[in-house]
Amino acid sequence: EKTLLKDSKKIIKYTYKNIDDNMYFYTNNSCIDFIIVNDTVYYFTENIDYYKYADEEIKIFDYVSLKENHLINTRTDEEEYNIFVGYNNYQENAFYAYKIDDNKFIEAASLIEQNQVLLSEFNEDNITGFIHVDQDKTVYTSIPYDDGWKVIINGKKVETSNLGNALLSFNVSQGDNHIKLSYQSKGLITGAIITFFSIIICVALSSKKIKKS
């Protein structure tokens, strides 16, 4: 760790040993203006250019602006990762550097493969399948969570949840589970009712005019 710029804004250089695998750098802390990895500035805006005043030369070849929680996936053939972090207000542990444990990843993927839902019907509005589990579990899907999805298990409607604030999921009980997912757009029923009564009113008005004629 080396401080390059000591001012109201600070730049710190961090060095990590290359593990011959992808490295990930993550932050969602507003105290960080930018992170420079492999000569690329992340979160860059025109007002964030004080890296130019660092004591050590920083080469920049690319700029990437990330507007959500910031995750950088990178890899290098060099022996070390040298990254530069620009702070508008220095805080410890404002970002994280990590890698995936491949053995654990493969182990987790294997467990998921053993508990897949067997699909018998699949289209954009209806999904039907079957799963057998040896204990109560949570089934998660790759479907973005939406209140419009209804889940029926063994003929009974169940509550859905928002896994990771992103994916549609629901609980299943030990044993055999027949699953049916169906989607209905929000407001569809209300819209159909309004349309129906609008037609009735129009017909009634038309009939009234006919009688007057």
PDB file of C-alpha atoms in Angstrom, residues 60-170:
ATOM      1  CA  ILE A  60      -4.595   5.499 -18.741  1.00  0.00           C
ATOM      2  CA  PHE A  61      -5.769   3.732 -21.879  1.00  0.00           C
ATOM      3  CA  ASP A  62      -9.497   3.373 -21.284  1.00  0.00           C
ATOM      4  CA  TYR A  63     -12.414   4.765 -19.266  1.00  0.00           C
ATOM      5  CA  VAL A  64     -15.457   2.877 -18.006  1.00  0.00           C
ATOM      6  CA  SER A  65     -18.363   4.520 -16.171  1.00  0.00           C
ATOM      7  CA  LEU A  66     -20.327   2.178 -13.898  1.00  0.00           C
ATOM      8  CA  LYS A  67     -23.469   3.730 -12.457  1.00  0.00           C
ATOM      9  CA  GLU A  68     -24.660   0.863 -10.241  1.00  0.00           C
ATOM     10  CA  ASN A  69     -22.904  -1.039  -7.469  1.00  0.00           C
ATOM     11  CA  HIS A  70     -19.430  -1.407  -8.840  1.00  0.00           C
ATOM     12  CA  LEU A  71     -17.917  -4.804  -9.618  1.00  0.00           C
ATOM     13  CA  ILE A  72     -14.759  -5.040 -11.705  1.00  0.00           C
ATOM     14  CA  ASN A  73     -13.796  -8.412 -13.186  1.00  0.00           C
ATOM     15  CA  THR A  74     -10.210  -8.443 -14.388  1.00  0.00           C
ATOM     16  CA  ARG A  75      -7.254 -10.673 -15.217  1.00  0.00           C
ATOM     17  CA  THR A  76      -3.601 -10.068 -15.996  1.00  0.00           C
ATOM     18  CA  ASP A  77      -0.485 -11.998 -17.021  1.00  0.00           C
ATOM     19  CA  GLU A  78       1.703  -9.803 -14.834  1.00  0.00           C
ATOM     20  CA  GLU A  79       3.105 -11.093 -11.540  1.00  0.00           C
ATOM     21  CA  GLU A  80       1.198  -8.479  -9.586  1.00  0.00           C
ATOM     22  CA  TYR A  81      -1.936  -6.368  -9.751  1.00  0.00           C
ATOM     23  CA  ASN A  82      -1.262  -2.693  -9.187  1.00  0.00           C
ATOM     24  CA  ILE A  83      -4.475  -0.761  -8.679  1.00  0.00           C
ATOM     25  CA  PHE A  84      -4.986   2.902  -7.819  1.00  0.00           C
ATOM     26  CA  VAL A  85      -7.955   4.062  -5.754  1.00  0.00           C
ATOM     27  CA  GLY A  86      -9.046   7.704  -5.641  1.00  0.00           C
ATOM     28  CA  TYR A  87     -10.803   8.773  -2.441  1.00  0.00           C
ATOM     29  CA  ASN A  88     -12.720  12.013  -1.977  1.00  0.00           C
ATOM     30  CA  ASN A  89     -12.888  11.116   1.730  1.00  0.00           C
ATOM     31  CA  TYR A  90     -10.616   8.255   2.784  1.00  0.00           C
ATOM     32  CA  GLN A  91     -12.223   5.350   4.639  1.00  0.00           C
ATOM     33  CA  GLU A  92     -10.753   1.967   5.496  1.00  0.00           C
ATOM     34  CA  ASN A  93     -12.316  -1.119   3.913  1.00  0.00           C
ATOM     35  CA  ALA A  94     -14.185   0.972   1.345  1.00  0.00           C
ATOM     36  CA  PHE A  95     -13.609  -1.642  -1.362  1.00  0.00           C
ATOM     37  CA  TYR A  96     -13.007  -5.386  -1.556  1.00  0.00           C
ATOM     38  CA  ALA A  97     -10.662  -7.530  -3.628  1.00  0.00           C
ATOM     39  CA  TYR A  98     -11.460 -11.213  -3.974  1.00  0.00           C
ATOM     40  CA  LYS A  99     -11.374 -14.279  -6.201  1.00  0.00           C
ATOM     41  CA  ILE A 100     -13.642 -17.266  -6.696  1.00  0.00           C
ATOM     42  CA  ASP A 101     -12.650 -20.529  -5.031  1.00  0.00           C
ATOM     43  CA  ASP A 102     -13.025 -22.794  -8.072  1.00  0.00           C
ATOM     44  CA  ASN A 103     -13.337 -25.975  -5.990  1.00  0.00           C
ATOM     45  CA  LYS A 104     -16.177 -24.492  -3.927  1.00  0.00           C
ATOM     46  CA  PHE A 105     -17.823 -23.164  -7.080  1.00  0.00           C
ATOM     47  CA  ILE A 106     -17.772 -26.613  -8.709  1.00  0.00           C
ATOM     48  CA  GLU A 107     -19.094 -28.180  -5.492  1.00  0.00           C
ATOM     49  CA  ALA A 108     -21.976 -25.695  -5.319  1.00  0.00           C
ATOM     50  CA  ALA A 109     -22.785 -26.162  -9.024  1.00  0.00           C
ATOM     51  CA  SER A 110     -22.898 -29.932  -8.493  1.00  0.00           C
ATOM     52  CA  LEU A 111     -25.402 -29.563  -5.647  1.00  0.00           C
ATOM     53  CA  ILE A 112     -27.609 -27.355  -7.806  1.00  0.00           C
ATOM     54  CA  GLU A 113     -27.505 -29.882 -10.664  1.00  0.00           C
ATOM     55  CA  GLN A 114     -28.746 -32.590  -8.290  1.00  0.00           C
ATOM     56  CA  ASN A 115     -31.828 -30.534  -7.403  1.00  0.00           C
ATOM     57  CA  GLN A 116     -33.049 -29.247 -10.739  1.00  0.00           C
ATOM     58  CA  VAL A 117     -36.711 -28.846 -11.617  1.00  0.00           C
ATOM     59  CA  LEU A 118     -37.637 -31.210 -14.456  1.00  0.00           C
ATOM     60  CA  LEU A 119     -39.677 -29.162 -16.934  1.00  0.00           C
ATOM     61  CA  SER A 120     -42.630 -30.585 -18.876  1.00  0.00           C
ATOM     62  CA  GLU A 121     -43.919 -27.284 -20.304  1.00  0.00           C
ATOM     63  CA  PHE A 122     -42.132 -24.016 -20.887  1.00  0.00           C
ATOM     64  CA  ASN A 123     -43.163 -20.782 -22.585  1.00  0.00           C
ATOM     65  CA  GLU A 124     -43.005 -17.101 -21.723  1.00  0.00           C
ATOM     66  CA  ASP A 125     -46.229 -17.139 -19.646  1.00  0.00           C
ATOM     67  CA  ASN A 126     -46.477 -20.710 -18.305  1.00  0.00           C
ATOM     68  CA  ILE A 127     -43.943 -23.107 -16.835  1.00  0.00           C
ATOM     69  CA  THR A 128     -44.769 -26.576 -15.510  1.00  0.00           C
ATOM     70  CA  GLY A 129     -42.356 -28.971 -13.843  1.00  0.00           C
ATOM     71  CA  PHE A 130     -41.587 -31.498 -11.134  1.00  0.00           C
ATOM     72  CA  ILE A 131     -39.020 -31.730  -8.363  1.00  0.00           C
ATOM     73  CA  HIS A 132     -38.364 -34.255  -5.589  1.00  0.00           C
ATOM     74  CA  VAL A 133     -36.467 -33.018  -2.515  1.00  0.00           C
ATOM     75  CA  ASP A 134     -35.316 -34.901   0.571  1.00  0.00           C
ATOM     76  CA  GLN A 135     -36.090 -31.918   2.838  1.00  0.00           C
ATOM     77  CA  ASP A 136     -37.849 -28.557   2.699  1.00  0.00           C
ATOM     78  CA  LYS A 137     -35.945 -26.296   0.320  1.00  0.00           C
ATOM     79  CA  THR A 138     -36.096 -23.048  -1.628  1.00  0.00           C
ATOM     80  CA  VAL A 139     -36.347 -23.179  -5.399  1.00  0.00           C
ATOM     81  CA  TYR A 140     -34.900 -20.183  -7.197  1.00  0.00           C
ATOM     82  CA  THR A 141     -35.234 -19.394 -10.863  1.00  0.00           C
ATOM     83  CA  SER A 142     -33.412 -17.254 -13.394  1.00  0.00           C
ATOM     84  CA  ILE A 143     -36.633 -15.237 -13.831  1.00  0.00           C
ATOM     85  CA  PRO A 144     -36.441 -11.599 -12.663  1.00  0.00           C
ATOM     86  CA  TYR A 145     -38.824 -11.143  -9.740  1.00  0.00           C
ATOM     87  CA  ASP A 146     -42.228  -9.763 -10.680  1.00  0.00           C
ATOM     88  CA  ASP A 147     -45.495  -9.695  -8.727  1.00  0.00           C
ATOM     89  CA  GLY A 148     -47.243 -10.928 -11.864  1.00  0.00           C
ATOM     90  CA  TRP A 149     -45.901 -14.481 -11.417  1.00  0.00           C
ATOM     91  CA  LYS A 150     -48.222 -16.949  -9.637  1.00  0.00           C
ATOM     92  CA  VAL A 151     -46.828 -20.249  -8.336  1.00  0.00           C
ATOM     93  CA  ILE A 152     -49.007 -23.316  -7.745  1.00  0.00           C
ATOM     94  CA  ILE A 153     -47.455 -26.353  -6.009  1.00  0.00           C
ATOM     95  CA  ASN A 154     -49.453 -29.587  -5.784  1.00  0.00           C
ATOM     96  CA  GLY A 155     -52.594 -27.587  -6.562  1.00  0.00           C
ATOM     97  CA  LYS A 156     -52.060 -24.892  -3.917  1.00  0.00           C
ATOM     98  CA  LYS A 157     -50.889 -21.324  -4.420  1.00  0.00           C
ATOM     99  CA  VAL A 158     -47.669 -20.463  -2.555  1.00  0.00           C
ATOM    100  CA  GLU A 159     -45.967 -17.204  -1.721  1.00  0.00           C
ATOM    101  CA  THR A 160     -43.077 -16.053  -3.896  1.00  0.00           C
ATOM    102  CA  SER A 161     -40.028 -14.129  -2.739  1.00  0.00           C
ATOM    103  CA  ASN A 162     -37.320 -11.923  -4.176  1.00  0.00           C
ATOM    104  CA  LEU A 163     -34.003 -13.778  -3.864  1.00  0.00           C
ATOM    105  CA  GLY A 164     -31.069 -11.385  -3.746  1.00  0.00           C
ATOM    106  CA  ASN A 165     -33.437  -8.550  -4.667  1.00  0.00           C
ATOM    107  CA  ALA A 166     -33.379  -9.998  -8.174  1.00  0.00           C
ATOM    108  CA  LEU A 167     -34.723 -13.523  -8.785  1.00  0.00           C
ATOM    109  CA  LEU A 168     -38.128 -15.172  -8.405  1.00  0.00           C
ATOM    110  CA  SER A 169     -38.022 -17.923  -5.758  1.00  0.00           C
ATOM    111  CA  PHE A 170     -40.407 -20.007  -3.630  1.00  0.00           C
TER     112      PHE A 170
END
